Amino acid sequence: MPRHITTTIQDGIGHVRLARPDKLNALTLDMLDDLVAAAHGLRADRRLRAVVVSGEGDSFCAGLDFGSAMKKPSGIATRFLPRPWRGTNTFQEAPWAFRRLPVPVIAAVSGHCLGGGLQIALAADFRITHPDATWSVLEGRWGIIPDMSGVQALSELVGIDVAKKLTMTADKISGTRAQELGLATEVAADPVAAATELAQQLATRSPDALAATKRLFDGTWHRSPRRTFARERREQLPLLLGPNAARARVANSRKESPDFLPRQRRLVP
């Protein structure tokens, strides 16, 4: 069976594409497996600098293909079981594995961004949307709740009242409105081009600093000041003493662009 996920890397930038355009990139169970595998594979590449996630054709992702998924109840049950060492099941890991990548992840959203598709977008670090894209926490129309890491992501982006309203009503909103609410980072006429441009800009920065920034913000955003200050210290010292910061200092003193080494192995727990 075709797997409908493609992954390429060019100039240090990974491109993950949902490739089922005839079905608006609606998710099959196999596609969930392949998203997990794609993210885990990218994590092992220390030369990776950023990742762009998009959908082929006119849509980002119309959510779970219930018609396909419900043909395999045992497949749903298997993927619903959590992995204790990660704290996620397959449905949750498919988006959240991208949050765990030590590089910036940018979702480029056009057309439909519904249900599970929206949760994939929300797991990215940045979301660039077409103004006329359609966003929805669509699970409510099916009598269920978001369960692919979306509740955690929503809690980081919008107030609890907005999250409840989006989830309870399952209203469809435009990309422009998604940006106004804080779901999307910015609006662009060509989200893939804008996402790639941002990825290229980020690729000029130290990969160690980018990884530390992502860990720092994701690990402390809703934590106490004391915990945040301690994490800042633990992240900063290896950066200050590391080779990529040294290269940045030398390059800046010479008014040149730094030539960074591959991302260093993580030193901070």
Short mmCIF file of C-alpha atoms in Angstrom, two decimals:
data_model
loop_
_atom_site.label_atom_id
_atom_site.label_comp_id
_atom_site.label_asym_id
_atom_site.label_seq_id
_atom_site.Cartn_x
_atom_site.Cartn_y
_atom_site.Cartn_z
CA MET A 1 0.00 0.00 0.00
CA PRO A 2 1.27 3.53 -0.70
CA ARG A 3 2.35 5.29 2.48
CA HIS A 4 1.51 8.87 1.47
CA ILE A 5 4.29 10.63 3.41
CA THR A 6 7.42 11.92 1.68
CA THR A 7 10.55 13.21 3.37
CA THR A 8 13.43 14.99 1.67
CA ILE A 9 16.38 17.01 2.94
CA GLN A 10 17.97 19.81 0.94
CA ASP A 11 20.67 22.14 2.24
CA GLY A 12 19.98 21.03 5.79
CA ILE A 13 16.24 21.71 5.60
CA GLY A 14 13.86 18.78 5.86
CA HIS A 15 10.61 18.80 3.92
CA VAL A 16 7.89 16.46 5.17
CA ARG A 17 4.86 16.34 2.90
CA LEU A 18 1.51 14.66 3.38
CA ALA A 19 1.01 13.13 -0.05
CA ARG A 20 -2.59 12.06 -0.43
CA PRO A 21 -3.94 15.09 -2.29
CA ASP A 22 -6.88 13.28 -3.85
CA LYS A 23 -8.24 12.79 -0.31
CA LEU A 24 -7.23 16.25 0.96
CA ASN A 25 -4.31 14.51 2.71
CA ALA A 26 -6.72 12.89 5.19
CA LEU A 27 -4.81 10.63 7.57
CA THR A 28 -4.82 6.85 7.34
CA LEU A 29 -3.43 4.69 10.13
CA ASP A 30 -0.37 3.96 8.00
CA MET A 31 0.21 7.69 7.54
CA LEU A 32 0.29 8.12 11.32
CA ASP A 33 2.95 5.42 11.55
CA ASP A 34 4.92 7.09 8.78
CA LEU A 35 4.76 10.53 10.41
CA VAL A 36 6.23 9.02 13.56
CA ALA A 37 8.95 7.28 11.57
CA ALA A 38 9.72 10.45 9.59
CA ALA A 39 10.15 12.55 12.73
CA HIS A 40 12.26 9.93 14.50
CA GLY A 41 14.44 9.56 11.41
CA LEU A 42 14.99 13.31 11.13
CA ARG A 43 15.95 13.50 14.79
CA ALA A 44 19.01 11.34 14.14
CA ASP A 45 20.44 13.76 11.53
CA ARG A 46 22.66 16.25 13.36
CA ARG A 47 23.19 18.26 10.19
CA LEU A 48 19.48 19.02 10.02
CA ARG A 49 18.74 22.71 10.60
CA ALA A 50 14.96 23.08 10.23
CA VAL A 51 11.87 21.19 9.04
CA VAL A 52 8.92 22.33 6.92
CA VAL A 53 5.72 20.26 7.12
CA SER A 54 3.16 20.76 4.34
CA GLY A 55 0.52 18.97 2.31
CA GLU A 56 0.57 18.25 -1.40
CA GLY A 57 -2.20 19.70 -3.52
CA ASP A 58 -4.70 22.23 -2.24
CA SER A 59 -4.92 21.18 1.42
CA PHE A 60 -2.69 20.73 4.42
CA CYS A 61 -4.72 17.92 6.04
CA ALA A 62 -8.45 17.27 6.41
CA GLY A 63 -7.98 15.15 9.55
CA LEU A 64 -8.39 11.44 10.15
CA ASP A 65 -9.95 9.42 7.33
CA PHE A 66 -12.57 7.70 9.47
CA GLY A 67 -13.77 5.56 6.57
CA SER A 68 -10.33 4.06 6.19
CA ALA A 69 -9.47 3.89 9.88
CA MET A 70 -12.72 2.24 10.99
CA LYS A 71 -12.10 -0.65 8.61
CA LYS A 72 -9.30 -1.70 10.98
CA PRO A 73 -10.60 -1.55 14.58
CA SER A 74 -7.65 -3.62 15.75
CA GLY A 75 -5.32 -1.10 14.14
CA ILE A 76 -6.97 1.72 16.05
CA ALA A 77 -6.73 -0.22 19.31
CA THR A 78 -3.04 -1.00 18.78
CA ARG A 79 -2.17 2.60 18.01
CA PHE A 80 -4.22 3.84 20.96
CA LEU A 81 -1.97 2.08 23.48
CA PRO A 82 0.59 4.47 25.03
CA ARG A 83 4.33 3.88 25.02
CA PRO A 84 5.34 4.50 28.66
CA TRP A 85 8.85 5.60 27.70
CA ARG A 86 7.40 8.44 25.59
CA GLY A 87 4.07 9.14 27.26
CA THR A 88 2.26 9.11 23.91
CA ASN A 89 0.39 6.64 21.76
CA THR A 90 0.74 6.61 17.97
CA PHE A 91 -2.05 9.14 17.44
CA GLN A 92 -0.32 11.56 19.81
CA GLU A 93 3.23 10.80 18.73
CA ALA A 94 2.47 11.51 15.05
CA PRO A 95 2.28 15.27 15.78
CA TRP A 96 4.30 15.46 19.00
CA ALA A 97 7.39 13.74 17.63
CA PHE A 98 7.93 16.90 15.59
CA ARG A 99 7.79 19.00 18.76
CA ARG A 100 10.57 16.79 20.13
CA LEU A 101 12.86 17.48 17.17
CA PRO A 102 15.86 19.59 18.26
CA VAL A 103 15.33 21.93 15.29
CA PRO A 104 12.62 24.47 14.44
CA VAL A 105 9.56 22.94 12.74
CA ILE A 106 7.34 25.11 10.53
CA ALA A 107 3.90 24.04 9.32
CA ALA A 108 2.80 25.54 5.99
CA VAL A 109 -1.00 25.50 5.94
CA SER A 110 -3.24 25.87 2.91
CA GLY A 111 -6.78 24.69 2.27
CA HIS A 112 -8.09 22.33 4.95
CA CYS A 113 -6.49 22.19 8.40
CA LEU A 114 -9.02 20.12 10.30
CA GLY A 115 -9.08 17.79 13.28
CA GLY A 116 -5.94 15.69 13.32
CA GLY A 117 -4.46 17.93 10.65
CA LEU A 118 -4.84 20.95 12.90
CA GLN A 119 -3.15 19.03 15.72
CA ILE A 120 -0.19 18.28 13.45
CA ALA A 121 0.07 21.98 12.64
CA LEU A 122 -0.19 22.99 16.30
CA ALA A 123 2.69 20.68 17.26
CA ALA A 124 5.03 22.69 15.02
CA ASP A 125 6.99 25.60 16.46
CA PHE A 126 5.59 28.00 13.87
CA ARG A 127 2.53 27.95 11.62
CA ILE A 128 2.28 29.96 8.41
CA THR A 129 -1.19 29.91 6.90
CA HIS A 130 -2.92 31.07 3.77
CA PRO A 131 -5.51 33.68 4.76
CA ASP A 132 -8.32 31.62 3.21
CA ALA A 133 -7.29 28.28 4.77
CA THR A 134 -9.96 26.56 6.85
CA TRP A 135 -9.02 25.68 10.43
CA SER A 136 -11.18 23.69 12.84
CA VAL A 137 -10.99 21.56 15.96
CA LEU A 138 -13.39 19.35 14.06
CA GLU A 139 -13.62 16.40 16.44
CA GLY A 140 -16.72 17.87 18.10
CA ARG A 141 -18.71 17.28 14.93
CA TRP A 142 -17.96 13.57 15.29
CA GLY A 143 -18.93 13.47 18.95
CA ILE A 144 -15.35 13.07 20.16
CA ILE A 145 -12.52 15.26 21.53
CA PRO A 146 -9.07 16.13 20.18
CA ASP A 147 -6.69 13.38 21.29
CA MET A 148 -3.61 13.82 19.09
CA SER A 149 -1.75 16.18 21.47
CA GLY A 150 -4.04 19.07 20.52
CA VAL A 151 -5.19 19.90 24.05
CA GLN A 152 -1.60 20.42 25.18
CA ALA A 153 -0.81 22.56 22.14
CA LEU A 154 -3.97 24.64 22.51
CA SER A 155 -3.12 25.33 26.15
CA GLU A 156 0.18 26.85 25.02
CA LEU A 157 -1.33 29.10 22.36
CA VAL A 158 -4.73 30.42 23.46
CA GLY A 159 -6.72 31.06 26.62
CA ILE A 160 -8.77 28.25 28.12
CA ASP A 161 -12.03 29.92 27.09
CA VAL A 162 -10.95 30.15 23.45
CA ALA A 163 -9.74 26.54 23.50
CA LYS A 164 -13.04 25.35 24.97
CA LYS A 165 -15.08 27.32 22.46
CA LEU A 166 -13.10 26.05 19.47
CA THR A 167 -13.39 22.48 20.74
CA MET A 168 -17.02 22.53 21.83
CA THR A 169 -18.39 24.33 18.75
CA ALA A 170 -16.08 22.73 16.16
CA ASP A 171 -16.48 26.02 14.26
CA LYS A 172 -14.51 26.50 11.06
CA ILE A 173 -12.42 29.66 10.94
CA SER A 174 -10.21 31.24 8.30
CA GLY A 175 -6.44 31.36 8.35
CA THR A 176 -6.68 35.08 9.04
CA ARG A 177 -8.86 34.44 12.07
CA ALA A 178 -6.54 31.63 13.21
CA GLN A 179 -3.69 34.13 13.21
CA GLU A 180 -5.76 36.67 15.13
CA LEU A 181 -6.55 34.07 17.81
CA GLY A 182 -2.91 32.97 18.10
CA LEU A 183 -3.24 29.56 16.47
CA ALA A 184 -1.19 30.64 13.45
CA THR A 185 2.06 32.57 13.61
CA GLU A 186 1.58 34.57 10.43
CA VAL A 187 -0.38 34.76 7.19
CA ALA A 188 1.14 34.43 3.72
CA ALA A 189 -0.16 34.07 0.17
CA ASP A 190 2.30 31.21 -0.39
CA PRO A 191 2.75 29.42 2.95
CA VAL A 192 5.29 26.87 1.67
CA ALA A 193 7.51 29.59 0.22
CA ALA A 194 7.23 31.66 3.39
CA ALA A 195 7.94 28.62 5.58
CA THR A 196 10.96 27.71 3.49
CA GLU A 197 12.25 31.27 3.68
CA LEU A 198 11.95 31.22 7.47
CA ALA A 199 13.69 27.82 7.59
CA GLN A 200 16.54 29.22 5.50
CA GLN A 201 16.85 32.21 7.82
CA LEU A 202 16.95 29.94 10.88
CA ALA A 203 19.57 27.77 9.20
CA THR A 204 21.98 30.72 9.41
CA ARG A 205 21.87 30.57 13.22
CA SER A 206 23.80 28.24 15.50
CA PRO A 207 22.07 24.83 15.55
CA ASP A 208 23.11 24.43 19.18
CA ALA A 209 21.45 27.70 20.16
CA LEU A 210 18.29 26.82 18.24
CA ALA A 211 18.06 23.43 19.96
CA ALA A 212 18.68 25.00 23.37
CA THR A 213 16.08 27.71 22.72
CA LYS A 214 13.46 25.14 21.79
CA ARG A 215 14.20 23.02 24.87
CA LEU A 216 14.23 26.08 27.13
CA PHE A 217 10.91 27.53 26.00
CA ASP A 218 9.11 24.19 25.69
CA GLY A 219 10.38 23.07 29.08
CA THR A 220 9.61 26.22 31.09
CA TRP A 221 6.82 28.22 29.44
CA HIS A 222 4.24 27.51 32.14
CA ARG A 223 6.67 26.74 34.94
CA SER A 224 7.85 28.79 37.92
CA PRO A 225 10.45 31.58 37.51
CA ARG A 226 12.86 29.59 39.70
CA ARG A 227 12.68 26.59 37.39
CA THR A 228 13.05 28.79 34.32
CA PHE A 229 16.11 30.57 35.70
CA ALA A 230 17.76 27.25 36.56
CA ARG A 231 17.07 25.90 33.08
CA GLU A 232 18.50 29.07 31.50
CA ARG A 233 21.76 28.49 33.36
CA ARG A 234 21.96 24.82 32.37
CA GLU A 235 21.34 25.61 28.72
CA GLN A 236 23.60 28.65 28.50
CA LEU A 237 26.87 27.34 29.91
CA PRO A 238 27.42 24.59 27.27
CA LEU A 239 26.57 27.14 24.57
CA LEU A 240 29.05 29.70 25.87
CA LEU A 241 31.81 27.08 26.00
CA GLY A 242 30.82 25.33 22.78
CA PRO A 243 32.44 25.52 19.34
CA ASN A 244 29.49 27.06 17.48
CA ALA A 245 29.28 30.05 19.80
CA ALA A 246 33.03 30.53 19.32
CA ARG A 247 32.52 30.47 15.56
CA ALA A 248 29.73 33.02 15.86
CA ARG A 249 31.94 35.36 17.87
CA VAL A 250 34.80 35.13 15.39
CA ALA A 251 32.52 35.58 12.37
CA ASN A 252 30.74 38.57 13.91
CA SER A 253 34.03 40.24 14.77
CA ARG A 254 35.05 39.84 11.13
CA LYS A 255 31.60 40.88 9.86
CA GLU A 256 31.25 37.50 8.13
CA SER A 257 28.57 34.83 8.12
CA PRO A 258 29.46 32.02 10.54
CA ASP A 259 30.14 28.53 9.23
CA PHE A 260 28.60 26.37 11.95
CA LEU A 261 29.47 22.79 12.82
CA PRO A 262 26.69 20.18 12.96
CA ARG A 263 24.48 20.37 16.04
CA GLN A 264 26.37 19.17 19.08
CA ARG A 265 25.08 16.25 21.08
CA ARG A 266 22.68 17.30 23.79
CA LEU A 267 24.45 18.05 27.04
CA VAL A 268 21.51 19.29 29.14
CA PRO A 269 18.92 16.81 30.53
#
